[in-house]
Coordinates of C-alpha atoms in Angstrom, one line a residue:
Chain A
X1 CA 57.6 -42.2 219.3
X2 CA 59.9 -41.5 216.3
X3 CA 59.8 -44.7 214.4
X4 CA 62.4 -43.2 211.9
X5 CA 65.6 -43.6 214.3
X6 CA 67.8 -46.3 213.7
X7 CA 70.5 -46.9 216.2
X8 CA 72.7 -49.4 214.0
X9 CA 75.3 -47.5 212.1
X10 CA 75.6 -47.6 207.8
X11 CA 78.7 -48.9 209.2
X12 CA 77.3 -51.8 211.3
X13 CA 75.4 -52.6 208.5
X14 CA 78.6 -53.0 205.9
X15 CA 79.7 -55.3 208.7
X16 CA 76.8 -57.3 209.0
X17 CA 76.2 -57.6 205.3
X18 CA 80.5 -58.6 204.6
X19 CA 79.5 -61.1 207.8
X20 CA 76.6 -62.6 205.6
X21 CA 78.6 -63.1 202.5
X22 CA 81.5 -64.9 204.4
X23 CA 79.1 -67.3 205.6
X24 CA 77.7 -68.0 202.1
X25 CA 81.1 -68.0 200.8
X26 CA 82.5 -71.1 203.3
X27 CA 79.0 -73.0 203.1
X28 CA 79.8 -73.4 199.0
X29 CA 83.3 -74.0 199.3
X30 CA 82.4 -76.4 201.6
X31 CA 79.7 -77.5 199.7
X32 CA 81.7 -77.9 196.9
X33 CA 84.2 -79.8 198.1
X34 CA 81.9 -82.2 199.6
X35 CA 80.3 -83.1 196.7
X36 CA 84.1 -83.7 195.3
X37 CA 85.2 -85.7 197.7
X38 CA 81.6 -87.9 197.6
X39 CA 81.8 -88.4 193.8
X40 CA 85.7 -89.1 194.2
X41 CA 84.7 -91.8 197.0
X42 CA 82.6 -93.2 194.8
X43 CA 84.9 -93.4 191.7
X44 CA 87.5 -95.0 193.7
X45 CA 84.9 -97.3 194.8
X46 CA 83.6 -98.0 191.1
X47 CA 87.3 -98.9 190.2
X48 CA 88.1 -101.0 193.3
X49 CA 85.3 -103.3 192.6
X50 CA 86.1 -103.4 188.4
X51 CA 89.9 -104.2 189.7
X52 CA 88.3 -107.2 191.8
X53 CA 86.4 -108.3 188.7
X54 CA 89.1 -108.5 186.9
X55 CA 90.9 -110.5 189.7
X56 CA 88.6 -112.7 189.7
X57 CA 88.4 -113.2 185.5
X58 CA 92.3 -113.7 186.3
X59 CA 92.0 -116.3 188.9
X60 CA 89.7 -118.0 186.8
X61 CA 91.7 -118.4 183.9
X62 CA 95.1 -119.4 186.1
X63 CA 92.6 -122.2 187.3
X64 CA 92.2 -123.1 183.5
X65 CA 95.4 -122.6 182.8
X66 CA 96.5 -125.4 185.8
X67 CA 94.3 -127.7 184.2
X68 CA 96.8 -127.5 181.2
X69 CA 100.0 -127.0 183.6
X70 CA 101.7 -130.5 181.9
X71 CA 101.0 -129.1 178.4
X72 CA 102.0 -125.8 179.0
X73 CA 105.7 -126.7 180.9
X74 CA 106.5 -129.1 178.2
X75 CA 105.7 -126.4 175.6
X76 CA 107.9 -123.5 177.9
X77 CA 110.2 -125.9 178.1
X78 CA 110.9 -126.4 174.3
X79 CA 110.4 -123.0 173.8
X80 CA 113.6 -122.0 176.6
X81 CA 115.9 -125.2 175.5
X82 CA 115.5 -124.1 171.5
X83 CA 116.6 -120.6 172.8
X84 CA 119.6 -122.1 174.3
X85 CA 119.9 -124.1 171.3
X86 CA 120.0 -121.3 169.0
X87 CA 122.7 -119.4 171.1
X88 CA 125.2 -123.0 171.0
X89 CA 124.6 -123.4 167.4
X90 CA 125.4 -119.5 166.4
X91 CA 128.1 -119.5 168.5
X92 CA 130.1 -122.3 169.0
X93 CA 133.6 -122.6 167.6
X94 CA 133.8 -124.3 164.3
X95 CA 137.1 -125.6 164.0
X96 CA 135.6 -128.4 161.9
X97 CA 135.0 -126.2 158.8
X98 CA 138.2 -124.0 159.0
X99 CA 139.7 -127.7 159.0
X100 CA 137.8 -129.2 156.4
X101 CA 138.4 -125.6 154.5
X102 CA 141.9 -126.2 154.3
X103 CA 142.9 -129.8 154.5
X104 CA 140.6 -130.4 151.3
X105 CA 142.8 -127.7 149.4
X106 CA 146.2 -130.0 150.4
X107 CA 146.7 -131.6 146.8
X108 CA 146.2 -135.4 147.0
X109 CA 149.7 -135.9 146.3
X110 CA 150.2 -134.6 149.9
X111 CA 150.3 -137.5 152.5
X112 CA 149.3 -135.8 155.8
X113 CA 151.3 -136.7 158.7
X114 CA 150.0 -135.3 161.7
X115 CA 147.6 -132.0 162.5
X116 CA 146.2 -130.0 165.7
X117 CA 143.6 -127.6 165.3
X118 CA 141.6 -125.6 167.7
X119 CA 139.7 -122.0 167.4
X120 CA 142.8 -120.2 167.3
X121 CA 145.3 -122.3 165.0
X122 CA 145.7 -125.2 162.5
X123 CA 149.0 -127.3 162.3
X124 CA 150.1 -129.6 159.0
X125 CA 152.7 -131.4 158.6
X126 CA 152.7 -133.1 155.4
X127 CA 155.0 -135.0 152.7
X128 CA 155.5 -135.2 149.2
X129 CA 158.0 -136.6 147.1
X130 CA 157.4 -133.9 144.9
X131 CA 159.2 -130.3 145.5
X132 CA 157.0 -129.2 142.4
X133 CA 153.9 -130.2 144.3
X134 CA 155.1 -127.7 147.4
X135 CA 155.6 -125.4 144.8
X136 CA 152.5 -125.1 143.6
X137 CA 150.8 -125.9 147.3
X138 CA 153.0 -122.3 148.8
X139 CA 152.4 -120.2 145.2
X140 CA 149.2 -121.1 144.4
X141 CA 146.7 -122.8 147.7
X142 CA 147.8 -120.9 150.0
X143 CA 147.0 -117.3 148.5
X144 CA 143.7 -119.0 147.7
X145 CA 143.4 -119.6 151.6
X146 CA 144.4 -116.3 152.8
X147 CA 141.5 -114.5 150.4
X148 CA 139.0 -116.7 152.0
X149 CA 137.2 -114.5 154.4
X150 CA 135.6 -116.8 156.6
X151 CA 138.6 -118.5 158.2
X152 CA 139.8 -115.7 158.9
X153 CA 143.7 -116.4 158.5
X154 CA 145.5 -113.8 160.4
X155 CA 149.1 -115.5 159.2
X156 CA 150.7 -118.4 158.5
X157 CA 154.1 -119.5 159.9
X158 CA 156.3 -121.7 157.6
X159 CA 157.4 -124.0 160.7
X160 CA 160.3 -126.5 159.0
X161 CA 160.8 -127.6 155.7
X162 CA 163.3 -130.7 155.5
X163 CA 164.2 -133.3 153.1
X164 CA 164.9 -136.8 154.3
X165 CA 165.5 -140.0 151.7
X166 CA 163.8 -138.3 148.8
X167 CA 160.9 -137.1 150.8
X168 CA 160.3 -133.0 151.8
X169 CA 158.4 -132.6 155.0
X170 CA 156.7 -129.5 155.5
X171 CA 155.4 -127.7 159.0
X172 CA 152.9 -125.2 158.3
X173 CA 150.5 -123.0 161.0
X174 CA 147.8 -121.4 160.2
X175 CA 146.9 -118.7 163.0
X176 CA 143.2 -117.6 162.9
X177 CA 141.5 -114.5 163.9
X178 CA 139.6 -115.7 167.4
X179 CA 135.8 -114.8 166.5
X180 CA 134.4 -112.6 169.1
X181 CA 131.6 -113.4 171.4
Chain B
X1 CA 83.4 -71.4 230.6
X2 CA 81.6 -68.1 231.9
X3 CA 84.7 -66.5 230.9
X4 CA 84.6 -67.6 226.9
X5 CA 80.5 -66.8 226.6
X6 CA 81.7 -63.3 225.5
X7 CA 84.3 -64.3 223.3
X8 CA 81.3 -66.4 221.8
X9 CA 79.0 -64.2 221.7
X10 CA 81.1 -61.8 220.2
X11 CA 82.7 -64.2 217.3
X12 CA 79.6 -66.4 216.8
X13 CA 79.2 -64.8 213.6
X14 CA 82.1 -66.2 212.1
X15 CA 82.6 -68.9 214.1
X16 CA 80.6 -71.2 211.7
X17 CA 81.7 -70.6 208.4
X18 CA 84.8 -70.4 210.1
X19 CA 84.0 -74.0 210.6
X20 CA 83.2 -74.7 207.3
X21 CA 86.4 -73.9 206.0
X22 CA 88.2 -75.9 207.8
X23 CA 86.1 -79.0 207.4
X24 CA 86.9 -78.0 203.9
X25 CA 90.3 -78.2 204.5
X26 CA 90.0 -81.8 206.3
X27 CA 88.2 -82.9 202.8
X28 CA 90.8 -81.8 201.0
X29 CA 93.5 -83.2 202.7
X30 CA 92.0 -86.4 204.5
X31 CA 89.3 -87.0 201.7
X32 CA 90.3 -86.3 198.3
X33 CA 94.5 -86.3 197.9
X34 CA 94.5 -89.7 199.5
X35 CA 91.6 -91.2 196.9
X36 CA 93.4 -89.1 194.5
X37 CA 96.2 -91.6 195.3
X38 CA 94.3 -94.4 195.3
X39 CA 92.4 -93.9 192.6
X40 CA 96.0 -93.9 190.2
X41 CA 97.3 -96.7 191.8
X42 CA 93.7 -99.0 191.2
X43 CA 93.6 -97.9 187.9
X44 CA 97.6 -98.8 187.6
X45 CA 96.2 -102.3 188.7
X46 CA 93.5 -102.1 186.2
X47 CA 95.9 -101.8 183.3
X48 CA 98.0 -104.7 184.5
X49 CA 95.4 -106.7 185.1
X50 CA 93.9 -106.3 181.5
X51 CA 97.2 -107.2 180.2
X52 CA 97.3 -110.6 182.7
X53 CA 94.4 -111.5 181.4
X54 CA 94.8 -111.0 177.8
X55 CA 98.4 -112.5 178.2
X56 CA 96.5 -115.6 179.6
X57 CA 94.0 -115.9 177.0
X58 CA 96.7 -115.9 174.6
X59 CA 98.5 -118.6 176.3
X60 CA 95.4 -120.6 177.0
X61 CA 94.6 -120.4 173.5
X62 CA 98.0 -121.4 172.2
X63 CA 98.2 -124.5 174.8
X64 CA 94.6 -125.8 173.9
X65 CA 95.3 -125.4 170.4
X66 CA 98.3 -127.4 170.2
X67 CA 98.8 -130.5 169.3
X68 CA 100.0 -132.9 172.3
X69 CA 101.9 -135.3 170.0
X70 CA 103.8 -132.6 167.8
X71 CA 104.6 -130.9 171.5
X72 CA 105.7 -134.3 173.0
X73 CA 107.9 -135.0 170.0
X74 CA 109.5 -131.4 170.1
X75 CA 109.9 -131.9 173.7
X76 CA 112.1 -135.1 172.9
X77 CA 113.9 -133.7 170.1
X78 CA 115.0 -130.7 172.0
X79 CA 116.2 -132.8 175.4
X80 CA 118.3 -135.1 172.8
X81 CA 119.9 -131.6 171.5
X82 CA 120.5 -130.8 175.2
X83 CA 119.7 -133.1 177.7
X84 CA 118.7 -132.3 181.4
X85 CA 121.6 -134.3 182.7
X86 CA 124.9 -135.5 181.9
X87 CA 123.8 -138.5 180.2
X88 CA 126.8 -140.4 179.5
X89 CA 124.5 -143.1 177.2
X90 CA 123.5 -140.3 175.0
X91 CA 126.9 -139.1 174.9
X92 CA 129.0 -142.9 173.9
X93 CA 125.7 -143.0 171.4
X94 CA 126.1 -140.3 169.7
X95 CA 130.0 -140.7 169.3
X96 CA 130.0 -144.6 168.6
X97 CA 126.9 -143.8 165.3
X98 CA 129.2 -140.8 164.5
X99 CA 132.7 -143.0 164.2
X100 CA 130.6 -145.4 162.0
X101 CA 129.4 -142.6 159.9
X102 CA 132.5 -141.2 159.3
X103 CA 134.7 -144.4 158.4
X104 CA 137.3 -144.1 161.5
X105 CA 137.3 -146.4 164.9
X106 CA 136.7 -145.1 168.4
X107 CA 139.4 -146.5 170.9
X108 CA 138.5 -145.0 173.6
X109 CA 136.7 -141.6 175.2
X110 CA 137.2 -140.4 179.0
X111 CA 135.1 -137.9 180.8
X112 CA 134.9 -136.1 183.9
X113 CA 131.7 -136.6 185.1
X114 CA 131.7 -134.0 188.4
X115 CA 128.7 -133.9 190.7
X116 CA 125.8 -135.3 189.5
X117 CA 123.3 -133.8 192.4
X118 CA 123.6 -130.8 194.5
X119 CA 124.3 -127.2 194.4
X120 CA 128.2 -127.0 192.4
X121 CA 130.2 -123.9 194.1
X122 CA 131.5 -124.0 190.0
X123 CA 129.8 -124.8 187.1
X124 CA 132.4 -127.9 185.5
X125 CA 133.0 -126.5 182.3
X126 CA 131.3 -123.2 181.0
X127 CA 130.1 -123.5 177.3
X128 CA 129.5 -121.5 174.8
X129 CA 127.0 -118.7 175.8
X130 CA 127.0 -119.8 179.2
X131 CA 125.6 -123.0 178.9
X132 CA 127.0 -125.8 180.9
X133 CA 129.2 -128.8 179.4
X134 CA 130.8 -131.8 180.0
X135 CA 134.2 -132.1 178.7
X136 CA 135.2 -134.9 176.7
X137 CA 138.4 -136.9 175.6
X138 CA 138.0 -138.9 172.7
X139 CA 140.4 -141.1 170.8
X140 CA 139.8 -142.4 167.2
X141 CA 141.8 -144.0 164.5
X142 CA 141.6 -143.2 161.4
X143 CA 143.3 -140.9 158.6
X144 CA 143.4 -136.9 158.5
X145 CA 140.5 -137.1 155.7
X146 CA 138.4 -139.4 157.7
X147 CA 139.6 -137.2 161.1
X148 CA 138.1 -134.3 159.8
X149 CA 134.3 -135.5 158.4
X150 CA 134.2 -137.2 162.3
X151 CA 134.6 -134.0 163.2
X152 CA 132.2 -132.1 160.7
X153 CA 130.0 -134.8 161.5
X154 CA 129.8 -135.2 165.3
X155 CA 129.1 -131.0 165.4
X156 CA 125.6 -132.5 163.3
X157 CA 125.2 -135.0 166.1
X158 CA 123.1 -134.8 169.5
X159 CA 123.6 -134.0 172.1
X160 CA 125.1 -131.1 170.8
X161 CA 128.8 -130.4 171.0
X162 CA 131.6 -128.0 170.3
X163 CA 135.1 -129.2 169.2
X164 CA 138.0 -127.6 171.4
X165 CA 140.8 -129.8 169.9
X166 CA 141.4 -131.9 167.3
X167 CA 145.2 -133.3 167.4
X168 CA 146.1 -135.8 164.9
X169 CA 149.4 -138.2 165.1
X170 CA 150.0 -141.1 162.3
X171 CA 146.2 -141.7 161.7
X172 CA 145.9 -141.4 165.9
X173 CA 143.5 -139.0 166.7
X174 CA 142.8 -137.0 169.9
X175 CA 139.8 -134.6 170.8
X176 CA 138.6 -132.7 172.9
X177 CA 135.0 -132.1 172.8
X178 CA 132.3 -130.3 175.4
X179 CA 129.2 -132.0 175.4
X180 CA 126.4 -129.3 176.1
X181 CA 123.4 -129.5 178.8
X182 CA 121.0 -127.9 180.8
X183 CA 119.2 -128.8 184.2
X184 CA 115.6 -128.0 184.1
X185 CA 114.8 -124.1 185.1
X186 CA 111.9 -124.3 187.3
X187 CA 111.4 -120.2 187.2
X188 CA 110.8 -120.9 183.5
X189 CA 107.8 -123.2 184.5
X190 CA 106.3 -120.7 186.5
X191 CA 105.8 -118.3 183.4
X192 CA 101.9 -118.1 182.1
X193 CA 102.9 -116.7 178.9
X194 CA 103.3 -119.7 176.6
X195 CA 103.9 -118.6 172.4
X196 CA 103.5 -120.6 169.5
X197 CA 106.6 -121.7 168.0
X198 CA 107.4 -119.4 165.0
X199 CA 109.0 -120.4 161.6
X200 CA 112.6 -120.4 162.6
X201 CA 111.8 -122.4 166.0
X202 CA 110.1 -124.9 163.7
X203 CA 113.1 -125.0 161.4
X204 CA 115.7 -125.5 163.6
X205 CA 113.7 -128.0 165.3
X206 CA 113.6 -130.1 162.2
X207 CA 117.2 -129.4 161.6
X208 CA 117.9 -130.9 164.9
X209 CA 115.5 -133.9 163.6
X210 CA 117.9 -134.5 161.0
X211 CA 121.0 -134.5 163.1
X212 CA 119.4 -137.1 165.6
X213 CA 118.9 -140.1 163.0

C-alpha cells in the first residue's frame, strides 16, 4: 500500500487554507465588534445613571429652593420691576429740563404770559415794557440756547411780535430734535 | 429540505463566518450607532444639568443670604416706583405732595381709568419702552416759574411718570402726564436663577428712596 499518495490537490489545499483564514478573519471582526458594542453599552449605562444622579441632586435643591419660593419671587420681582425702571428713567421724555433750560434764561424783566411744551416744541409768549430787554433776550439768550447741545434746538420761529399800550408781546417756538428711541 | 443538504454541505465552510459577519453588521448598526446616539445626547443632559445645578446653588445661596427686611423694603420701594395696578390713591398722592412742594394749587386731575381686570384686546396707553400707563389730566394754578419746578418735581415723584404736555394760560396750567405700571409677570416667578442686586440696582433703588419721601 503506497502511503505517499495524496488525492487532495496543492490546489485543494490553497482553498482549504484561504477557507481557514476567512473563518479567523469574521470570528475577530466579530469579536471585536462585540467587545465595542459591550463596553459602549456599558458607557452609555455609566452616563445614564450619573445623568439620574444629577437629576436627583436637581430635584433636591428645587425642593430647597420651594422652601424659599416667598423670598425668592419678592427678590425676582425687584430684580424685573428695577429693569423696567431703569428703561422708564433712561428713556422717558424730559420736557421738564428743556423747559426749565430755557424759561430760567428769560430775563426777570420778562413777565411770561402763557407756554406749551411737549417733546417736540416749547411755546413763550412773554411781555416786557422794555424793547432793550427783547433786544438783549433775541442777540444775546437765544444764541446761548441754540449752543446748548442737550435741548437739542433744531429752530426757533419768531411767532408775533406786537406792541399794545406801551407793552411788546413776543411769540417765540422753540422746535426740538425728537430724541430717538 | 433534502434538496438544500447539498448546498450545505457544499457551503458549510463559509456558512459560519459568513455568519459572523453579518452579526457584525447587526452590532454595528443595531448596537453601537444608536448608543453612539445616545451616549451624545446623555452626556448633552449631563452638561445641562451641571449647569442647573450650579445655577441653583447660586440662587440658593443668594436667597438664604439675603436679608428678608432689606428685600421686603426694596420690594416696597420698587412697587411705589411702579405699582402692580392702576392705583389711583398712589397716583392723587403723589400729585397733591408734589403741588405742595412746588408752591402751585391742584384744581383738578381726570383720568381714564380703562379695565381694571381681564385680558385688554389694547394695552390703554403704551409708555415709554413698552411699559403700560395711565394717562393723566391735571390742572394747577400757579405761575410759569412755579409750573415748571411742578413739573421737574413730579418726574422725582412715585409712581413714576413722564410729562407729555405742559400748556400754560395766565398762571392756569394744564398737563398731561402718563402714570407708569406693571401687572405682576408670573413667567418671571417661575425663573430659579435669582442674582444679587449689583451696585447700580442698589443706587437707583436709593434714588428711588429719595424721590418717595
Amino acid at each position: 500500500m503506497k502511503n505517499d499518495i495524496n488525492l487532495l490537490g496543492p490546489h485543494d489545499t490553497k482553498a482549504q487554507n484561504s477557507k481557514g483564514m476567512f473563518f479567523t478573519v469574521s470570528v475577530l471582526i466579530f469579536a471585536f465588534f462585540f467587545m465595542i458594542s459591550v463596553l459602549i453599552l456599558l458607557f452609555s449605562f455609566l452616563q445614564k445613571s450619573k445623568l439620574s444622579q444629577l437629576n436627583n441632586n436637581i430635584n433636591d435643591l428645587s425642593a430647597k429652593m420651594s422652601v424659599l419660593s416667598s423670598e425668592k419671587d419678592k427678590m425676582l420681582t425687584v430684580t424685573n420691576r428695577l429693569t423696567t425702571i431703569k428703561k422708564i428713567i433712561n428713556t422717558r421724555k424730559a420736557i421738564d429740563a428743556k423747559m426749565q433750560a430755557i424759561i430760567s434764561l428769560i430775563p426777570d424783566s420778562f413777565n411770561i404770559n402763557d407756554f406749551s411744551a411737549s417733546d417736540t416744541k416749547l411755546g413763550v409768549t412773554m411781555t416786557s415794557e422794555s424793547l432793550a430787554d427783547f433786544d438783549n433776550f433775541l442777540e444775546n439768550t437765544v444764541p446761548e440756547l441754540t449752543k446748548n447741545k442737550s435741548l437739542a434746538i433744531n429752530h426757533i420761529d419768531m411767532g408775533s411780535f406786537t406792541s399794545d399800550q406801551g407793552n411788546y408781546t413776543l411769540t417765540t417756538t422753540f422746535y426740538f430734535t425728537p430724541a430717538s428711541k | 429540505m433534502k434538496e438544500l443538504y447539498p448546498y450545505y454541505i457544499k457551503y458549510k465552510q463559509i456558512l459560519i463566518p459568513s455568519s459572523f459577519l453579518l452579526l457584525s453588521i447587526f452590532l454595528i448598526f443595531a448596537v453601537i450607532m444608536p448608543q453612539i446616539g445616545v451616549i451624545s445626547e446623555t452626556n448633552r443632559g449631563i452638561s445641562e444639568a451641571n449647569e442647573k445645578i450650579t445655577t441653583l446653588k447660586n440662587s440658593l445661596s443668594v436667597v438664604e443670604s439675603a436679608n428678608p427686611t432689606q428685600t421686603q423694603d426694596n420690594l416696597q420701594t420698587v412697587t411705589t416706583a411702579l405699582p402692580t395696578a392702576k392705583d389711583i390713591a398712589l397716583i392723587f398722592n403723589a400729585l397733591s405732595e408734589t403741588a405742595n412742594k412746588s408752591g402751585v394749587g391742584l384744581d383738578e386731575f381726570a383720568l381714564k381709568v380703562g379695565g381694571i381686570y381681564g385680558k385688554a384686546e389694547k394695552v390703554d396707553t403704551e409708555g415709554v419702552a413698552g411699559v403700560p400707563a395711565i394717562e393723566v389730566d391735571v390742572k394747577t394754578t400757579g405761575d410759569a416759574q412755579s409750573t415748571v419746578v411742578f413739573s421737574q418735581n413730579l418726574q422725582k415723584a412715585l409712581p413714576l411718570s413722564e410729562i407729555k404736555l405742559i400748556d400754560m394760560t395766565d398762571d392756569q396750567a394744564k398737563y398731561t402726564v402718563n402714570f407708569f405700571y406693571k401687572p405682576l409677570d408670573l413667567s418671571v416667578l417661575k425663573q430659579n436663577v435669582v442674582t444679587p442686586l449689583n451696585q447700580t440696582d442698589v443706587n437707583l433703588i436709593n434714588q428711588l428712596r429719595g424721590w418717595e419721601q
